[in-house]
mmCIF file of C-alpha atoms and ligand atoms in Angstrom:
data_model
loop_
_atom_site.group_PDB
_atom_site.id
_atom_site.type_symbol
_atom_site.label_atom_id
_atom_site.label_comp_id
_atom_site.label_asym_id
_atom_site.label_seq_id
_atom_site.Cartn_x
_atom_site.Cartn_y
_atom_site.Cartn_z
ATOM 1 C CA MET G 1 78.513 132.946 25.900
ATOM 2 C CA LYS G 2 80.964 132.028 28.887
ATOM 3 C CA ILE G 3 79.691 133.751 31.859
ATOM 4 C CA ALA G 4 82.166 133.921 35.019
ATOM 5 C CA VAL G 5 80.312 134.164 38.450
ATOM 6 C CA CYS G 6 82.886 135.212 40.956
ATOM 7 C CA GLY G 7 82.796 137.199 44.183
ATOM 8 C CA LYS G 8 83.963 136.884 47.886
ATOM 9 C CA GLY G 9 83.539 133.507 49.931
ATOM 10 C CA GLY G 10 79.858 132.983 50.710
ATOM 11 C CA SER G 11 78.534 136.234 48.792
ATOM 12 C CA GLY G 12 76.148 133.737 46.766
ATOM 13 C CA LYS G 13 78.161 132.625 43.953
ATOM 14 C CA SER G 14 76.622 129.164 43.826
ATOM 15 C CA THR G 15 73.118 130.393 44.517
ATOM 16 C CA ILE G 16 73.141 132.643 41.490
ATOM 17 C CA SER G 17 74.842 130.223 39.378
ATOM 18 C CA ALA G 18 72.147 127.647 39.828
ATOM 19 C CA LEU G 19 69.154 130.072 39.869
ATOM 20 C CA LEU G 20 70.383 131.647 36.964
ATOM 21 C CA ALA G 21 71.212 128.539 35.163
ATOM 22 C CA LYS G 22 67.754 127.227 35.517
ATOM 23 C CA GLU G 23 66.032 130.148 34.579
ATOM 24 C CA MET G 24 68.261 130.676 31.134
ATOM 25 C CA ALA G 25 67.909 126.938 30.309
ATOM 26 C CA LYS G 26 64.355 127.924 29.560
ATOM 27 C CA ASN G 27 65.584 129.261 26.318
ATOM 28 C CA LYS G 28 69.522 128.223 26.021
ATOM 29 C CA ASN G 29 71.522 125.191 26.339
ATOM 30 C CA VAL G 30 73.274 125.778 29.411
ATOM 31 C CA LEU G 31 76.271 124.104 31.032
ATOM 32 C CA VAL G 32 77.398 124.875 34.624
ATOM 33 C CA LEU G 33 81.076 124.244 35.132
ATOM 34 C CA ASP G 34 81.880 123.747 38.990
ATOM 35 C CA THR G 35 85.426 125.016 39.405
ATOM 36 C CA ASP G 36 85.271 125.588 42.878
ATOM 37 C CA GLU G 37 87.774 122.484 44.264
ATOM 38 C CA SER G 38 86.561 123.124 47.759
ATOM 39 C CA ASN G 39 82.673 123.289 47.936
ATOM 40 C CA TYR G 40 80.634 120.504 47.340
ATOM 41 C CA GLY G 41 77.128 122.286 47.188
ATOM 42 C CA LEU G 42 76.417 123.467 43.767
ATOM 43 C CA HIS G 43 74.872 120.091 42.558
ATOM 44 C CA SER G 44 72.466 119.853 45.396
ATOM 45 C CA GLN G 45 71.155 123.500 44.775
ATOM 46 C CA LEU G 46 70.519 122.305 41.019
ATOM 47 C CA GLY G 47 68.843 119.003 42.119
ATOM 48 C CA MET G 48 71.459 116.721 40.742
ATOM 49 C CA ALA G 49 74.045 114.094 41.790
ATOM 50 C CA ALA G 50 77.548 115.306 42.022
ATOM 51 C CA PRO G 51 79.290 114.774 38.725
ATOM 52 C CA LYS G 52 82.264 112.878 38.538
ATOM 53 C CA ASP G 53 85.512 115.140 38.402
ATOM 54 C CA LEU G 54 86.599 116.008 34.895
ATOM 55 C CA MET G 55 90.151 115.529 35.932
ATOM 56 C CA GLU G 56 89.760 111.977 36.112
ATOM 57 C CA TYR G 57 89.038 111.917 32.215
ATOM 58 C CA PHE G 58 92.561 112.887 32.255
ATOM 59 C CA GLY G 59 93.767 110.144 34.455
ATOM 60 C CA GLY G 60 93.353 112.102 37.827
ATOM 61 C CA LYS G 61 95.759 114.816 39.086
ATOM 62 C CA THR G 62 98.753 112.218 38.506
ATOM 63 C CA GLY G 63 97.956 111.501 34.785
ATOM 64 C CA PHE G 64 97.064 115.290 34.151
ATOM 65 C CA LYS G 65 100.365 116.390 35.763
ATOM 66 C CA GLU G 66 102.238 113.812 33.453
ATOM 67 C CA LYS G 67 100.731 115.122 30.367
ATOM 68 C CA GLN G 68 101.519 118.608 31.394
ATOM 69 C CA ARG G 69 105.298 117.417 31.686
ATOM 70 C CA ALA G 70 105.275 115.510 28.407
ATOM 71 C CA ALA G 71 103.612 118.673 26.507
ATOM 72 C CA PRO G 72 105.820 121.345 24.908
ATOM 73 C CA LYS G 73 105.678 124.623 26.578
ATOM 74 C CA LYS G 74 103.786 127.611 25.333
ATOM 75 C CA THR G 75 106.005 130.248 24.255
ATOM 76 C CA GLN G 76 103.693 132.997 25.405
ATOM 77 C CA PHE G 77 101.941 133.052 28.716
ATOM 78 C CA TRP G 78 98.236 131.842 27.611
ATOM 79 C CA GLY G 79 98.257 134.370 24.773
ATOM 80 C CA LEU G 80 98.261 137.484 27.108
ATOM 81 C CA ALA G 81 99.664 140.543 25.842
ATOM 82 C CA ALA G 82 101.728 142.893 28.348
ATOM 83 C CA ASN G 83 98.078 145.085 28.902
ATOM 84 C CA GLY G 84 96.133 141.923 29.257
ATOM 85 C CA SER G 85 94.542 142.236 26.223
ATOM 86 C CA THR G 86 93.841 138.843 24.019
ATOM 87 C CA SER G 87 92.993 140.498 20.754
ATOM 88 C CA GLY G 88 94.701 139.568 17.454
ATOM 89 C CA GLN G 89 96.229 136.272 19.408
ATOM 90 C CA PRO G 90 96.077 133.210 17.654
ATOM 91 C CA ALA G 91 94.314 130.225 19.314
ATOM 92 C CA GLN G 92 97.088 127.565 20.268
ATOM 93 C CA GLN G 93 96.647 124.025 20.306
ATOM 94 C CA SER G 94 95.776 122.794 23.552
ATOM 95 C CA ARG G 95 98.164 120.481 25.409
ATOM 96 C CA PHE G 96 95.248 118.187 26.693
ATOM 97 C CA PHE G 97 92.558 118.141 24.054
ATOM 98 C CA ASN G 98 93.560 116.567 20.886
ATOM 99 C CA LYS G 99 90.490 118.174 19.164
ATOM 100 C CA ARG G 100 88.257 121.080 19.774
ATOM 101 C CA TRP G 101 84.913 120.330 21.882
ATOM 102 C CA SER G 102 81.402 121.586 21.652
ATOM 103 C CA PHE G 103 78.507 120.575 23.861
ATOM 104 C CA SER G 104 77.930 117.441 21.885
ATOM 105 C CA ASP G 105 81.442 116.195 22.669
ATOM 106 C CA LEU G 106 81.175 116.552 26.454
ATOM 107 C CA PRO G 107 82.006 113.111 27.689
ATOM 108 C CA PRO G 108 78.484 111.786 29.244
ATOM 109 C CA GLU G 109 80.096 110.215 32.173
ATOM 110 C CA PHE G 110 81.045 113.335 33.588
ATOM 111 C CA VAL G 111 78.078 115.349 33.114
ATOM 112 C CA GLU G 112 74.980 115.231 35.201
ATOM 113 C CA GLU G 113 71.870 116.764 33.708
ATOM 114 C CA LYS G 114 68.341 118.072 35.003
ATOM 115 C CA ALA G 115 65.777 120.273 33.228
ATOM 116 C CA GLY G 116 68.062 121.459 30.427
ATOM 117 C CA VAL G 117 70.799 122.030 32.400
ATOM 118 C CA LYS G 118 74.119 120.023 32.385
ATOM 119 C CA LEU G 119 76.399 120.282 35.052
ATOM 120 C CA MET G 120 80.275 119.465 35.102
ATOM 121 C CA ALA G 121 82.868 119.528 37.962
ATOM 122 C CA VAL G 122 86.820 120.249 37.241
ATOM 123 C CA GLY G 123 87.677 118.590 40.377
ATOM 124 C CA LYS G 124 87.671 118.590 44.041
ATOM 125 C CA ILE G 125 90.107 118.034 46.716
ATOM 126 C CA HIS G 126 89.440 114.603 48.216
ATOM 127 C CA ASN G 127 92.149 113.489 50.406
ATOM 128 C CA PHE G 128 94.388 114.977 52.829
ATOM 129 C CA GLY G 129 97.948 115.969 51.691
ATOM 130 C CA GLU G 130 96.868 115.364 47.950
ATOM 131 C CA GLY G 131 98.546 118.672 46.833
ATOM 132 C CA CYS G 132 97.407 121.854 45.624
ATOM 133 C CA ALA G 133 94.435 122.898 43.433
ATOM 134 C CA CYS G 134 96.858 124.186 40.444
ATOM 135 C CA PRO G 135 96.033 121.314 38.087
ATOM 136 C CA MET G 136 92.274 122.157 38.284
ATOM 137 C CA GLY G 137 93.196 125.879 37.550
ATOM 138 C CA ILE G 138 94.972 124.817 34.477
ATOM 139 C CA LEU G 139 92.266 122.336 33.523
ATOM 140 C CA THR G 140 89.683 124.946 33.818
ATOM 141 C CA ARG G 141 91.612 127.260 31.535
ATOM 142 C CA GLU G 142 92.208 124.650 28.894
ATOM 143 C CA PHE G 143 88.852 123.389 29.119
ATOM 144 C CA LEU G 144 87.154 126.979 28.345
ATOM 145 C CA GLU G 145 89.945 127.648 25.653
ATOM 146 C CA ASN G 146 88.945 124.283 23.708
ATOM 147 C CA LEU G 147 85.128 124.782 24.202
ATOM 148 C CA ASP G 148 83.578 126.179 21.015
ATOM 149 C CA LEU G 149 79.843 127.340 21.453
ATOM 150 C CA GLY G 150 77.110 127.527 19.310
ATOM 151 C CA LYS G 151 74.762 130.645 19.436
ATOM 152 C CA ASN G 152 72.402 129.321 22.135
ATOM 153 C CA ASP G 153 75.234 127.952 24.217
ATOM 154 C CA ILE G 154 75.463 129.153 27.526
ATOM 155 C CA VAL G 155 78.513 128.332 29.731
ATOM 156 C CA ILE G 156 78.036 129.681 33.593
ATOM 157 C CA VAL G 157 81.125 129.117 35.444
ATOM 158 C CA ASP G 158 80.990 129.212 39.346
ATOM 159 C CA THR G 159 84.368 130.106 40.385
ATOM 160 C CA GLU G 160 86.017 129.667 43.799
ATOM 161 C CA ALA G 161 85.931 132.534 46.306
ATOM 162 C CA GLY G 162 88.181 135.593 45.774
ATOM 163 C CA THR G 163 90.687 136.232 43.085
ATOM 164 C CA GLU G 164 93.158 133.345 42.630
ATOM 165 C CA HIS G 165 91.436 132.633 39.162
ATOM 166 C CA PHE G 166 92.252 136.224 37.706
ATOM 167 C CA GLY G 167 96.007 135.466 38.808
ATOM 168 C CA ARG G 168 95.672 131.975 36.893
ATOM 169 C CA GLY G 169 94.681 133.662 33.875
ATOM 170 C CA VAL G 170 91.506 131.589 33.344
ATOM 171 C CA ASP G 171 88.919 134.678 32.996
ATOM 172 C CA LYS G 172 90.703 135.858 29.681
ATOM 173 C CA ASP G 173 88.096 133.176 28.070
ATOM 174 C CA PHE G 174 85.040 134.908 29.250
ATOM 175 C CA ASP G 175 82.500 136.816 27.547
ATOM 176 C CA LEU G 176 81.561 138.610 30.764
ATOM 177 C CA ILE G 177 82.200 138.269 34.729
ATOM 178 C CA LEU G 178 79.154 138.694 36.978
ATOM 179 C CA VAL G 179 80.459 139.772 40.429
ATOM 180 C CA VAL G 180 77.908 138.499 43.200
ATOM 181 C CA ILE G 181 78.184 141.439 46.043
ATOM 182 C CA ASP G 182 76.885 140.754 49.543
ATOM 183 C CA PRO G 183 76.460 143.602 52.046
ATOM 184 C CA SER G 184 80.091 143.158 53.466
ATOM 185 C CA TYR G 185 82.682 145.672 53.714
ATOM 186 C CA GLU G 186 85.072 142.906 52.326
ATOM 187 C CA SER G 187 82.678 142.343 49.107
ATOM 188 C CA LEU G 188 82.445 145.753 48.062
ATOM 189 C CA ARG G 189 85.886 146.683 48.421
ATOM 190 C CA LEU G 190 86.768 143.572 46.357
ATOM 191 C CA SER G 191 84.174 145.031 43.629
ATOM 192 C CA LYS G 192 86.913 147.446 42.958
ATOM 193 C CA LYS G 193 89.541 144.827 42.162
ATOM 194 C CA PHE G 194 87.088 142.981 40.008
ATOM 195 C CA ASP G 195 86.602 145.872 37.991
ATOM 196 C CA GLU G 196 90.387 146.439 37.338
ATOM 197 C CA PHE G 197 90.500 142.563 36.412
ATOM 198 C CA GLY G 198 88.007 143.035 34.046
ATOM 199 C CA SER G 199 89.800 145.957 31.853
ATOM 200 C CA GLN G 200 92.940 143.908 32.305
ATOM 201 C CA CYS G 201 91.528 140.902 30.784
ATOM 202 C CA GLY G 202 89.330 142.654 28.209
ATOM 203 C CA CYS G 203 86.120 141.415 29.554
ATOM 204 C CA ARG G 204 82.857 143.112 30.646
ATOM 205 C CA VAL G 205 82.371 143.154 34.468
ATOM 206 C CA TYR G 206 78.765 143.464 35.861
ATOM 207 C CA PHE G 207 77.859 143.337 39.461
ATOM 208 C CA VAL G 208 74.898 141.339 41.211
ATOM 209 C CA LEU G 209 73.840 142.691 44.557
ATOM 210 C CA ASN G 210 72.895 139.914 46.506
ATOM 211 C CA LYS G 211 71.039 139.450 50.126
ATOM 212 C CA VAL G 212 69.875 142.879 49.495
ATOM 213 C CA GLU G 213 67.532 144.257 52.292
ATOM 214 C CA PRO G 214 65.751 147.950 51.907
ATOM 215 C CA ASP G 215 67.573 149.639 54.460
ATOM 216 C CA ILE G 216 71.174 148.608 52.938
ATOM 217 C CA LYS G 217 70.488 149.021 49.403
ATOM 218 C CA GLU G 218 71.731 152.582 48.852
ATOM 219 C CA GLU G 219 74.707 151.977 50.797
ATOM 220 C CA MET G 220 75.571 148.994 48.535
ATOM 221 C CA LEU G 221 74.883 151.185 45.480
ATOM 222 C CA ALA G 222 76.895 154.039 46.347
ATOM 223 C CA SER G 223 79.858 151.502 47.207
ATOM 224 C CA VAL G 224 80.205 149.937 43.704
ATOM 225 C CA ASN G 225 80.360 151.034 40.212
ATOM 226 C CA CYS G 226 76.605 151.298 40.264
ATOM 227 C CA VAL G 227 76.234 151.558 36.492
ATOM 228 C CA ASN G 228 77.266 148.262 36.156
ATOM 229 C CA VAL G 229 74.916 146.846 38.784
ATOM 230 C CA VAL G 230 72.270 144.496 36.836
ATOM 231 C CA ALA G 231 70.572 142.751 39.582
ATOM 232 C CA GLU G 232 69.512 143.322 43.151
ATOM 233 C CA ILE G 233 68.616 139.727 44.579
ATOM 234 C CA PRO G 234 66.671 139.955 47.894
ATOM 235 C CA GLU G 235 67.656 138.473 51.028
ATOM 236 C CA ARG G 236 65.265 135.464 50.821
ATOM 237 C CA ARG G 237 64.535 133.142 53.756
ATOM 238 C CA GLU G 238 63.614 130.170 51.679
ATOM 239 C CA ILE G 239 67.094 130.429 49.824
ATOM 240 C CA PHE G 240 68.894 130.224 53.132
ATOM 241 C CA LYS G 241 66.651 127.469 54.459
ATOM 242 C CA ALA G 242 67.320 125.355 50.966
ATOM 243 C CA SER G 243 70.953 125.637 51.602
ATOM 244 C CA LEU G 244 71.039 124.620 55.073
ATOM 245 C CA LYS G 245 69.354 121.331 54.100
ATOM 246 C CA GLY G 246 71.132 120.507 50.941
ATOM 247 C CA GLU G 247 68.015 121.146 48.844
ATOM 248 C CA GLU G 248 67.620 122.051 45.490
ATOM 249 C CA LEU G 249 66.682 125.828 44.724
ATOM 250 C CA ASP G 250 63.426 124.960 43.209
ATOM 251 C CA PHE G 251 61.632 128.370 42.789
ATOM 252 C CA GLU G 252 61.832 131.385 40.550
ATOM 253 C CA LEU G 253 62.615 134.955 41.355
ATOM 254 C CA ASP G 254 61.647 137.922 39.356
ATOM 255 C CA GLU G 255 64.991 139.477 39.666
ATOM 256 C CA ILE G 256 66.805 136.452 38.201
ATOM 257 C CA LYS G 257 64.309 136.250 35.322
ATOM 258 C CA LYS G 258 65.391 139.958 34.462
ATOM 259 C CA LEU G 259 68.790 139.023 34.985
ATOM 260 C CA ALA G 260 68.650 136.600 32.615
ATOM 261 C CA ASP G 261 66.889 138.362 30.263
ATOM 262 C CA PHE G 262 69.451 140.871 30.330
ATOM 263 C CA LEU G 263 72.358 138.584 29.590
ATOM 264 C CA GLU G 264 70.642 137.152 26.945
ATOM 265 C CA LYS G 265 70.409 140.414 25.137
ATOM 266 C CA SER G 266 73.781 141.105 25.909
HETATM 267 N N1 ATP H 1 69.514 135.961 48.356
HETATM 268 C C1 ATP H 1 70.115 135.216 49.232
HETATM 269 N N2 ATP H 1 69.092 135.163 50.569
HETATM 270 C C2 ATP H 1 69.332 134.470 51.494
HETATM 271 N N3 ATP H 1 70.249 133.781 51.796
HETATM 272 C C3 ATP H 1 71.304 133.692 50.807
HETATM 273 C C4 ATP H 1 71.027 134.386 49.411
HETATM 274 N N4 ATP H 1 72.039 134.227 48.597
HETATM 275 C C5 ATP H 1 73.063 133.510 49.119
HETATM 276 N N5 ATP H 1 72.470 133.076 50.474
HETATM 277 C C6 ATP H 1 72.983 131.799 51.393
HETATM 278 O O1 ATP H 1 74.409 132.645 51.508
HETATM 279 C C7 ATP H 1 75.130 131.396 51.869
HETATM 280 C C8 ATP H 1 76.416 131.216 50.709
HETATM 281 O O2 ATP H 1 75.543 131.153 49.570
HETATM 282 P P1 ATP H 1 76.407 130.265 48.379
HETATM 283 O O3 ATP H 1 76.895 129.319 48.875
HETATM 284 O O4 ATP H 1 75.808 130.517 47.184
HETATM 285 O O5 ATP H 1 77.622 131.374 48.332
HETATM 286 P P2 ATP H 1 79.186 131.082 47.404
HETATM 287 O O6 ATP H 1 79.707 132.346 47.200
HETATM 288 O O7 ATP H 1 79.026 130.248 46.460
HETATM 289 O O8 ATP H 1 80.034 130.553 48.793
HETATM 290 P P3 ATP H 1 81.445 130.004 48.640
HETATM 291 O O9 ATP H 1 82.473 131.172 48.620
HETATM 292 O O10 ATP H 1 81.577 129.068 49.954
HETATM 293 O O11 ATP H 1 81.603 128.755 47.528
HETATM 294 C C9 ATP H 1 74.212 129.967 51.707
HETATM 295 O O12 ATP H 1 73.759 129.669 53.105
HETATM 296 C C10 ATP H 1 73.072 130.606 50.999
HETATM 297 O O13 ATP H 1 71.935 129.752 51.291
HETATM 298 MG MG1 MG H 2 79.982 128.458 45.846
#
């Protein structure tokens, strides 16, 4: 199962990705894919070193762009039909991978691992003036398109803030989208947009309310499509403090257990 974790900046995407990955790794093989080119905290939340950018496997952004230029153009935009549906579209040969990958093909020098959770990062912006992050978006899409999963394999993708990945068509390869919503007007408003994107790419969308305090819970529920709310994660001081110090999120939450259980049955 390929799960995208999306939402507004700072809503708690990386926190939920890390906690969920640790929980799901008790029963599944879990790969967390960090596709956020700007933030550097996810590996600390998982208690790991930062993985080497997968982009380096392709010769860095320069090598990647050369491969992109050399490869024949696809005739159809990533197999998306006019209504956004991918059904019935034949899989196309990747321009960047010469064979399909499964978990056992992931190049070990680009994978960090701890307690059954693997972590990979597509690429970060490292230098002033190095150019935009579009190659990272393309690599994310190609990687996910090219990755075959066994029945116990789970990929959790921590996305960059906002909606750009939908514009890039990355989300068509997900089985479901978890939208993390914090108590803010912008987050609640965005939830409607994520619902729309989900139906356009033919993907189930579920909402995780985060940083929930008792006095605002009802208001949050009233503002989203509450049928699809699958978890309510409380505001917890120890989460905030661990992030402040760049420490591992080394504790368990019942709400995350329930969420993992729900996802495993989905
Ligand atoms: N349930 C929670 N209780 C308390 N603090 C939380 C909770 N969830 C997240 N936070 C805090 O909110 C901040 C943002 O969390 P996080 O980095 O996971 O968000 P994000 O959506 O990944 O952000 P970005 O868009 O920058 O990648 C961090 O300081 C984190 O500790
Ligand atoms: Mg993040």
